[in-house]
PDB file of C-alpha atoms and ligand atoms in Angstrom:
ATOM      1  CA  UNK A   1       0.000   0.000   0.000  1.00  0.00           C
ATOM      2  CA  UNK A   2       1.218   4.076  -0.713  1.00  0.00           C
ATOM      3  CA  UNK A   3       2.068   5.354   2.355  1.00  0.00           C
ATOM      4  CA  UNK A   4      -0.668   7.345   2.625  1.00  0.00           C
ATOM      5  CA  UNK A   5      -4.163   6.932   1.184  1.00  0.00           C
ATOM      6  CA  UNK A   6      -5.999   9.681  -0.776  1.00  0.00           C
ATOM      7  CA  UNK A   7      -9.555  10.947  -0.056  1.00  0.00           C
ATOM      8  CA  UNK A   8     -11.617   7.916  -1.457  1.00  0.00           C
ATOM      9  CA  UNK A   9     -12.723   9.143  -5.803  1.00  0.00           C
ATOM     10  CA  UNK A  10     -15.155   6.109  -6.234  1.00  0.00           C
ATOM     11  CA  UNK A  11     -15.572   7.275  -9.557  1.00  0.00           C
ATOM     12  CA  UNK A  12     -11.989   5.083 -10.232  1.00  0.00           C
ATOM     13  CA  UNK A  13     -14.029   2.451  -9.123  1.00  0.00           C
ATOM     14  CA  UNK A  14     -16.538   2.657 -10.924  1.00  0.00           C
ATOM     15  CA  UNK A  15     -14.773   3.336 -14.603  1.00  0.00           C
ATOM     16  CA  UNK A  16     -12.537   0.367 -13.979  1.00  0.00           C
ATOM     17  CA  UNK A  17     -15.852  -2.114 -13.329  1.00  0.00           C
ATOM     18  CA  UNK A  18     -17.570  -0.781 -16.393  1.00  0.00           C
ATOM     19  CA  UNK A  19     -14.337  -0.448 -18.505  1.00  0.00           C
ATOM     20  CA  UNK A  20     -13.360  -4.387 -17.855  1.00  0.00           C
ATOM     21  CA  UNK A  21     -17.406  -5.717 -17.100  1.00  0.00           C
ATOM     22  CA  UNK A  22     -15.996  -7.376 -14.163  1.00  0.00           C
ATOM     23  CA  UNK A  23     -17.494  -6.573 -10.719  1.00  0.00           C
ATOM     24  CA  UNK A  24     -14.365  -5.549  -8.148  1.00  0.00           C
ATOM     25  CA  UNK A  25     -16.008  -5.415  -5.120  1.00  0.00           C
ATOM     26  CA  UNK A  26     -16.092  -9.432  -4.700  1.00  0.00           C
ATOM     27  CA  UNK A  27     -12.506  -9.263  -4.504  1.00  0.00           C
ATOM     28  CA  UNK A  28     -12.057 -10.165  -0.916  1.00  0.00           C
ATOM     29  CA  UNK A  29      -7.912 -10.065  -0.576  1.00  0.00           C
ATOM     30  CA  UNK A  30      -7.069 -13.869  -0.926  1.00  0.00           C
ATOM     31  CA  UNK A  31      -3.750 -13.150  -2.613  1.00  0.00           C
ATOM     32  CA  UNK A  32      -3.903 -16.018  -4.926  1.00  0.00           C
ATOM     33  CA  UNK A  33      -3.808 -13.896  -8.129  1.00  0.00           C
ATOM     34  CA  UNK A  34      -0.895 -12.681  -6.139  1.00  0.00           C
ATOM     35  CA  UNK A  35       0.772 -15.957  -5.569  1.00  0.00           C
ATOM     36  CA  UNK A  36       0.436 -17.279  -9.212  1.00  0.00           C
ATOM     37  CA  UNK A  37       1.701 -13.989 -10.905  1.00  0.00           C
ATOM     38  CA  UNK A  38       5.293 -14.789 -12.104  1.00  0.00           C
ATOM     39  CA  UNK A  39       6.438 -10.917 -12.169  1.00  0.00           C
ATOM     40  CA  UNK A  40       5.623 -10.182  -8.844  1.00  0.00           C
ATOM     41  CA  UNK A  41       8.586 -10.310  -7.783  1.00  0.00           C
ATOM     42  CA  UNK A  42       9.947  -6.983 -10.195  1.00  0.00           C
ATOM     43  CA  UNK A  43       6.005  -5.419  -9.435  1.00  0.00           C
ATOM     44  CA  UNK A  44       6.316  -2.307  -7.244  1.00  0.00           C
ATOM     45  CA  UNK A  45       2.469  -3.165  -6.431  1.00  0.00           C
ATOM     46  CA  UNK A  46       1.306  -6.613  -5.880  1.00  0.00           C
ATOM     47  CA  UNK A  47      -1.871  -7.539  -8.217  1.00  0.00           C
ATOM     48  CA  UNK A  48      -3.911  -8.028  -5.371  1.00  0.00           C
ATOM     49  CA  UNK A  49      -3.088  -5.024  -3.294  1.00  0.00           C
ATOM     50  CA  UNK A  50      -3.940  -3.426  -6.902  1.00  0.00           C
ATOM     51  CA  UNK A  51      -7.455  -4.864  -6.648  1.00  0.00           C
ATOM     52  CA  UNK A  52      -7.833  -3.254  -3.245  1.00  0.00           C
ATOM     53  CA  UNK A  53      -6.728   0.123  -4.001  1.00  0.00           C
ATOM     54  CA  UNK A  54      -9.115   0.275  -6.963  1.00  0.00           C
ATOM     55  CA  UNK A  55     -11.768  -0.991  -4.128  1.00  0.00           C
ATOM     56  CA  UNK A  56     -10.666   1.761  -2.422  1.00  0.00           C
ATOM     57  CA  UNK A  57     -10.623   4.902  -5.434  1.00  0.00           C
ATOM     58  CA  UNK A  58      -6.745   4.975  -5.114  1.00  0.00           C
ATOM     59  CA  UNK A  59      -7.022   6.691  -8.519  1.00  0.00           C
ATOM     60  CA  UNK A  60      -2.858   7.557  -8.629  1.00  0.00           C
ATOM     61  CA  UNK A  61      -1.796   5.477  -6.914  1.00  0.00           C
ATOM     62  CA  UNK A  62      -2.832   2.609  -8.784  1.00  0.00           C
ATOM     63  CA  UNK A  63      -1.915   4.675 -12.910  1.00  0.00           C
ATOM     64  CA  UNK A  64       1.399   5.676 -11.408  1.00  0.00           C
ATOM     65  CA  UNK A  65       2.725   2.147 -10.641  1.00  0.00           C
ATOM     66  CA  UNK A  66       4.891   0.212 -12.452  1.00  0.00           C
ATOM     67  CA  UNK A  67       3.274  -3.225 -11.973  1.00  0.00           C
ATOM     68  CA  UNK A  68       0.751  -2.247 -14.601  1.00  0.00           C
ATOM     69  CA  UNK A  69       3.301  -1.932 -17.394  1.00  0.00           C
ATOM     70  CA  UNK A  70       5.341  -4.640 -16.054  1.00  0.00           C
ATOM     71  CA  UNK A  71       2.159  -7.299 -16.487  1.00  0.00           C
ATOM     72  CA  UNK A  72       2.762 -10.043 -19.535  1.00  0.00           C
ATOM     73  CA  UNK A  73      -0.520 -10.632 -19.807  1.00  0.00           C
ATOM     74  CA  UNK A  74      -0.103 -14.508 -19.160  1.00  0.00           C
ATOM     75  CA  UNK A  75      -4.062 -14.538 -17.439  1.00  0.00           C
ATOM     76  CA  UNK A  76      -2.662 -16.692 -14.601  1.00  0.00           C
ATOM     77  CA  UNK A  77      -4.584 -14.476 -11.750  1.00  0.00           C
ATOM     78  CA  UNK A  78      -7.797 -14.921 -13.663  1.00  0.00           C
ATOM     79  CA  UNK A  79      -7.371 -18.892 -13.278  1.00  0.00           C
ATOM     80  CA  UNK A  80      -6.766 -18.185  -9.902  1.00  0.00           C
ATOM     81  CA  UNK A  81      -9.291 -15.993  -8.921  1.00  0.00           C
ATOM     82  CA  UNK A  82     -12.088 -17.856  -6.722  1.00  0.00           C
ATOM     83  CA  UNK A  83     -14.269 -15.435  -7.551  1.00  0.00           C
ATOM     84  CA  UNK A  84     -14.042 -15.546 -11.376  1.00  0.00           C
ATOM     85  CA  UNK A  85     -12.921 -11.691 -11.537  1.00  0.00           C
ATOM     86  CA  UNK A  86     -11.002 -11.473 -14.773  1.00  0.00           C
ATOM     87  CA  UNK A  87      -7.830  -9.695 -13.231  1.00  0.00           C
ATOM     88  CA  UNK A  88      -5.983  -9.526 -16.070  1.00  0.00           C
ATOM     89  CA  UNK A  89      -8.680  -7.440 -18.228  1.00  0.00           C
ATOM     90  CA  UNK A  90      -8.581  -5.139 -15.069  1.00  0.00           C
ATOM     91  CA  UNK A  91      -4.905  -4.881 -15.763  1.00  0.00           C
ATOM     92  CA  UNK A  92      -4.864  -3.993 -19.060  1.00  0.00           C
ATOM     93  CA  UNK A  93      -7.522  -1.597 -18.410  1.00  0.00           C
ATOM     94  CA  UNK A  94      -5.848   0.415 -15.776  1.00  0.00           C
ATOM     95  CA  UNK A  95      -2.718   0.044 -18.345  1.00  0.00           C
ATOM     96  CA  UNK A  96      -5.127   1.822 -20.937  1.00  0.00           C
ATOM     97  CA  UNK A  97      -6.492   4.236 -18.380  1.00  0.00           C
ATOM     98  CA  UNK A  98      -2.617   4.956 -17.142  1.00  0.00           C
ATOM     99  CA  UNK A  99      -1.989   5.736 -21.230  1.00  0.00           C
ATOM    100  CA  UNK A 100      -4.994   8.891 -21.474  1.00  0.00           C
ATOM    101  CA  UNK A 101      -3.839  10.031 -18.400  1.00  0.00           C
ATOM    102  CA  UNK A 102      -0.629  10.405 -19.557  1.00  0.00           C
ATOM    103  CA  UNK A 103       1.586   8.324 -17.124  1.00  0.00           C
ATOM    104  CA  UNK A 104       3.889   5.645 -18.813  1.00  0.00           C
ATOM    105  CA  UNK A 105       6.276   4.203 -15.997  1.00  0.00           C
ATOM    106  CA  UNK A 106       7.966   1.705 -17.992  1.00  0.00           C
ATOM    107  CA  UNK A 107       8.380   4.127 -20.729  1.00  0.00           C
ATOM    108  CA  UNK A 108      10.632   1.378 -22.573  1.00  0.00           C
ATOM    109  CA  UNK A 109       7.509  -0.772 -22.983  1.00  0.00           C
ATOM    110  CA  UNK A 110       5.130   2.085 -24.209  1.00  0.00           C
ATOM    111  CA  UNK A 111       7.528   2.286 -26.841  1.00  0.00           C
ATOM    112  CA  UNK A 112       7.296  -1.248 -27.564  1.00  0.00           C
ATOM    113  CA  UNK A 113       3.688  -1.359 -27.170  1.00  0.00           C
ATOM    114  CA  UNK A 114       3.778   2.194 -29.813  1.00  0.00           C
ATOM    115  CA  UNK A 115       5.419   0.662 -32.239  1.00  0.00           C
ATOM    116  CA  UNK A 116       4.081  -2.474 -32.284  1.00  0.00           C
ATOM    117  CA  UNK A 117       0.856  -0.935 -33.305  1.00  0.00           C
ATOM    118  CA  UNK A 118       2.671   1.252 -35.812  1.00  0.00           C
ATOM    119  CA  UNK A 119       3.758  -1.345 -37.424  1.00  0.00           C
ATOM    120  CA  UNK A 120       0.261  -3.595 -37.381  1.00  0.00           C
ATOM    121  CA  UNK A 121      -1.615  -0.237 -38.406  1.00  0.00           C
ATOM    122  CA  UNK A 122       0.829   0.311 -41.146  1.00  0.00           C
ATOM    123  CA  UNK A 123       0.926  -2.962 -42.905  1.00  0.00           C
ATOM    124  CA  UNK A 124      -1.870  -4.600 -41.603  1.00  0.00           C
ATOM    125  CA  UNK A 125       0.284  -7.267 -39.582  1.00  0.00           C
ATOM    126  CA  UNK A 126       3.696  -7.219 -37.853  1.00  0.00           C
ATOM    127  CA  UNK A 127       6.788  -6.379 -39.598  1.00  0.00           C
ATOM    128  CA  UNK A 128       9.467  -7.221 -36.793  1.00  0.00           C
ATOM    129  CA  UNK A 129      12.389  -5.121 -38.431  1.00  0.00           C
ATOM    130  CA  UNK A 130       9.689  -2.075 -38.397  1.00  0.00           C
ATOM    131  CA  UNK A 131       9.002  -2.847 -35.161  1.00  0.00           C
ATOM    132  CA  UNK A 132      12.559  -3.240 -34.368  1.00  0.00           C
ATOM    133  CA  UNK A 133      13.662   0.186 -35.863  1.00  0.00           C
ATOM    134  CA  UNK A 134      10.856   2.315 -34.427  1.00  0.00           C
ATOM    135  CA  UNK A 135      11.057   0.641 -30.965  1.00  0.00           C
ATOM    136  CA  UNK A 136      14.688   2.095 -31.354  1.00  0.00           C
ATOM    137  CA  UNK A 137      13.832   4.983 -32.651  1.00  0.00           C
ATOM    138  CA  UNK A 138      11.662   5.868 -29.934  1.00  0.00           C
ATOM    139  CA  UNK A 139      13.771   5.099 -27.056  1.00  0.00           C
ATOM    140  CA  UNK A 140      17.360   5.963 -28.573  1.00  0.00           C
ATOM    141  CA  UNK A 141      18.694   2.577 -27.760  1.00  0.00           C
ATOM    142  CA  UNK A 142      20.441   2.521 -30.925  1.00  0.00           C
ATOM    143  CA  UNK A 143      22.270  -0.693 -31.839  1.00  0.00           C
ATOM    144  CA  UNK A 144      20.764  -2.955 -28.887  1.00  0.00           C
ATOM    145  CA  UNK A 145      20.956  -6.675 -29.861  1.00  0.00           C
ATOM    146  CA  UNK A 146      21.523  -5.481 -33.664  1.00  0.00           C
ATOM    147  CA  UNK A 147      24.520  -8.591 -33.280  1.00  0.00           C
ATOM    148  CA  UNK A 148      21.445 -10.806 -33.599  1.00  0.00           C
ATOM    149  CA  UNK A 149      20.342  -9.675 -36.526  1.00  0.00           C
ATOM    150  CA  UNK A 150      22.312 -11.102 -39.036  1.00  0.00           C
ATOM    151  CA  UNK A 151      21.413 -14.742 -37.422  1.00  0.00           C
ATOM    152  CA  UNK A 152      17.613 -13.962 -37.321  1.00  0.00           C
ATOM    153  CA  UNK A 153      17.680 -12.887 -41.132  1.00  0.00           C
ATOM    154  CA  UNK A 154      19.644 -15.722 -42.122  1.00  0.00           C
ATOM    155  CA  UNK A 155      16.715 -18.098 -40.328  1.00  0.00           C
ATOM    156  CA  UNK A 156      13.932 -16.419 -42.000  1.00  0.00           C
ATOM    157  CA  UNK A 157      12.814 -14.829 -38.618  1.00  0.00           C
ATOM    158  CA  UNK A 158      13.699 -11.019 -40.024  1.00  0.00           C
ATOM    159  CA  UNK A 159      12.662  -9.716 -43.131  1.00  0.00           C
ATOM    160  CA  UNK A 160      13.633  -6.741 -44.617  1.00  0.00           C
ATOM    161  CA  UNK A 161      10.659  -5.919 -46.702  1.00  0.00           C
ATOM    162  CA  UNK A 162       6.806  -6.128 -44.921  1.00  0.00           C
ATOM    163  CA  UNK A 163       4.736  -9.135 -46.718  1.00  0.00           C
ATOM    164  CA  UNK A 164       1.527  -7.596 -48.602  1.00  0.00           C
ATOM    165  CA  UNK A 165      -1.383  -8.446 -46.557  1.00  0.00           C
ATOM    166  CA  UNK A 166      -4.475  -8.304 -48.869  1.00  0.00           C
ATOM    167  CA  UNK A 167      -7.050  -6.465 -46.503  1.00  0.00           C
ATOM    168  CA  UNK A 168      -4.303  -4.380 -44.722  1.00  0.00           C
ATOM    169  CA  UNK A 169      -6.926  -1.302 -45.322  1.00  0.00           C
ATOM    170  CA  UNK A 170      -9.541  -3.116 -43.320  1.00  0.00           C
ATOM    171  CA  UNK A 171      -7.271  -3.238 -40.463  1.00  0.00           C
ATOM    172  CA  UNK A 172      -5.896   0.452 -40.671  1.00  0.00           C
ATOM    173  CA  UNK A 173      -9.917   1.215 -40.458  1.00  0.00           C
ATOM    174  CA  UNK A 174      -9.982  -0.711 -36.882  1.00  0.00           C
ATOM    175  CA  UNK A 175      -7.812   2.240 -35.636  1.00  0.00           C
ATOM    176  CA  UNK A 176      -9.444   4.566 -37.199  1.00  0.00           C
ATOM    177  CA  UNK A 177     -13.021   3.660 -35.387  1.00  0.00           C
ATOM    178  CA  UNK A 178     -10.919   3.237 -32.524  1.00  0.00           C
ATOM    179  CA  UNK A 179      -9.287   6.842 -32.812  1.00  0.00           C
ATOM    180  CA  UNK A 180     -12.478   8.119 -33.448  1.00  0.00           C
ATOM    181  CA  UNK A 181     -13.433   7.525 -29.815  1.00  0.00           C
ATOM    182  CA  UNK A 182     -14.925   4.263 -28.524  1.00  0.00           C
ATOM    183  CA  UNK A 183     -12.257   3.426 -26.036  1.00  0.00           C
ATOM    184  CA  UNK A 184     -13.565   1.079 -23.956  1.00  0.00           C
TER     185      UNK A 184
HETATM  186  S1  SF4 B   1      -1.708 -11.459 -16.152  1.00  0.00           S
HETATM  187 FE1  SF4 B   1      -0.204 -10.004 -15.338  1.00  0.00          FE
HETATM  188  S2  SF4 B   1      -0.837  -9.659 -13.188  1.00  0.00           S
HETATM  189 FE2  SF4 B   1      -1.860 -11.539 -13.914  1.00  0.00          FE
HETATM  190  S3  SF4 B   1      -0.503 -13.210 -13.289  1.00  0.00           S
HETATM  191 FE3  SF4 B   1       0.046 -12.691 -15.414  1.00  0.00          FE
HETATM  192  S4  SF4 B   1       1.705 -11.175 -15.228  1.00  0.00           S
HETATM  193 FE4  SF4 B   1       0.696 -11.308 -13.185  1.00  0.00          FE
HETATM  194  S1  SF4 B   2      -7.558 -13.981  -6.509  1.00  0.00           S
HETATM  195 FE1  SF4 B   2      -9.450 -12.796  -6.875  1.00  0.00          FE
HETATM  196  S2  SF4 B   2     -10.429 -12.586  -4.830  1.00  0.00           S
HETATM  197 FE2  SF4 B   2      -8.297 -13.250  -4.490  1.00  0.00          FE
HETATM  198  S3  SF4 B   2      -7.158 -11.326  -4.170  1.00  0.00           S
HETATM  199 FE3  SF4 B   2      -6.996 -11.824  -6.344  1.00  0.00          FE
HETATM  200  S4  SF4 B   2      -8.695 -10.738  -7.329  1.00  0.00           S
HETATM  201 FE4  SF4 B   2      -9.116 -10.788  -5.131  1.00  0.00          FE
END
């Protein structure tokens, strides 16, 4: 928990239920999503202690933290969960609602996470060397693990050119309905 709580903005509260469907309040502190997460050791927040300081309209707290970006998404704390709460949605919600209100901890994987779309948005699926370059690009971490390119193009896994994907308009429109403003 933050040192200090904040006056209680149950408003958090209820964005986060509505913005992930899943109903919070049932969460009654068992730490299992806790136990089974396998970052929790590099989390500055447990996922459970998350879960109570949405409970508790810990608006900052909980968009500032780092666990949020740190999260891989692996769904373990939804098997968990005794109480069926889908705790990884309410991750990558708060990781959403982090994004508009213009936090980024882990700015390294915002940039992954920006260019990743770029790329998707772009060419209607991944190009990995796009990705590669604008990831760098947008962090200035020229150079890292370019030794393994060479390797990962000789294996197929890089290509230098992005494959045609017929379609790849239909996709860009997907951001662009996106963009124009249904969020959640
Ligand atoms: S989805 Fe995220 S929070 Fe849940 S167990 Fe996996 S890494 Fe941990
Ligand atoms: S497993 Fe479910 S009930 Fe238990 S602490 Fe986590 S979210 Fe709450």
């Amino acid at each position: 928990m933050p040192d200090s709580l904040q006056k209680n903005d149950k408003t958090f509260l209820e964005e986060v239920e509505r913005r992930s469907g899943q109903h919070m309040v049932e969460c009654y502190q068992c730490g299992n999503c806790t136990a089974g997460c396998p970052f929790n050791f590099a989390y500055d927040l447990p996922v459970s202690k998350i879960m109570r300081l949405v409970q508790l309209g810990q608006r900052e707290a909980v968009l500032s933290c780092h666990s949020i970006w740190l999260c891989a998404s692996c769904q373990t704390c939804t098997a968990r969960c005794p109480n069926n709460i889908d705790v990884a949605k309410i991750v990558d919600v708060l990781r959403h609602m982090a994004r508009e209100a213009g936090y980024a901890t882990e700015r390294n994987v915002k940039a992954f996470g920006d260019s990743f779309l770029a790329s998707v948005k772009k060419h209607g699926r991944l190009h990995e060397l796009g990705v590669a370059v604008g990831y760098e690009m947008r962090t200035g971490r020229f150079l890292t693990d370019i030794d393994l390119a060479p390797t990962m193009i000789g294996k197929g896994k890089l290509s230098i050119r992005p494959h045609h994907l017929h379609g790849a308009d239909k996709v860009a429109g997907i951001f662009n309905r996106f963009n124009e403003g249904n969020h959640d």
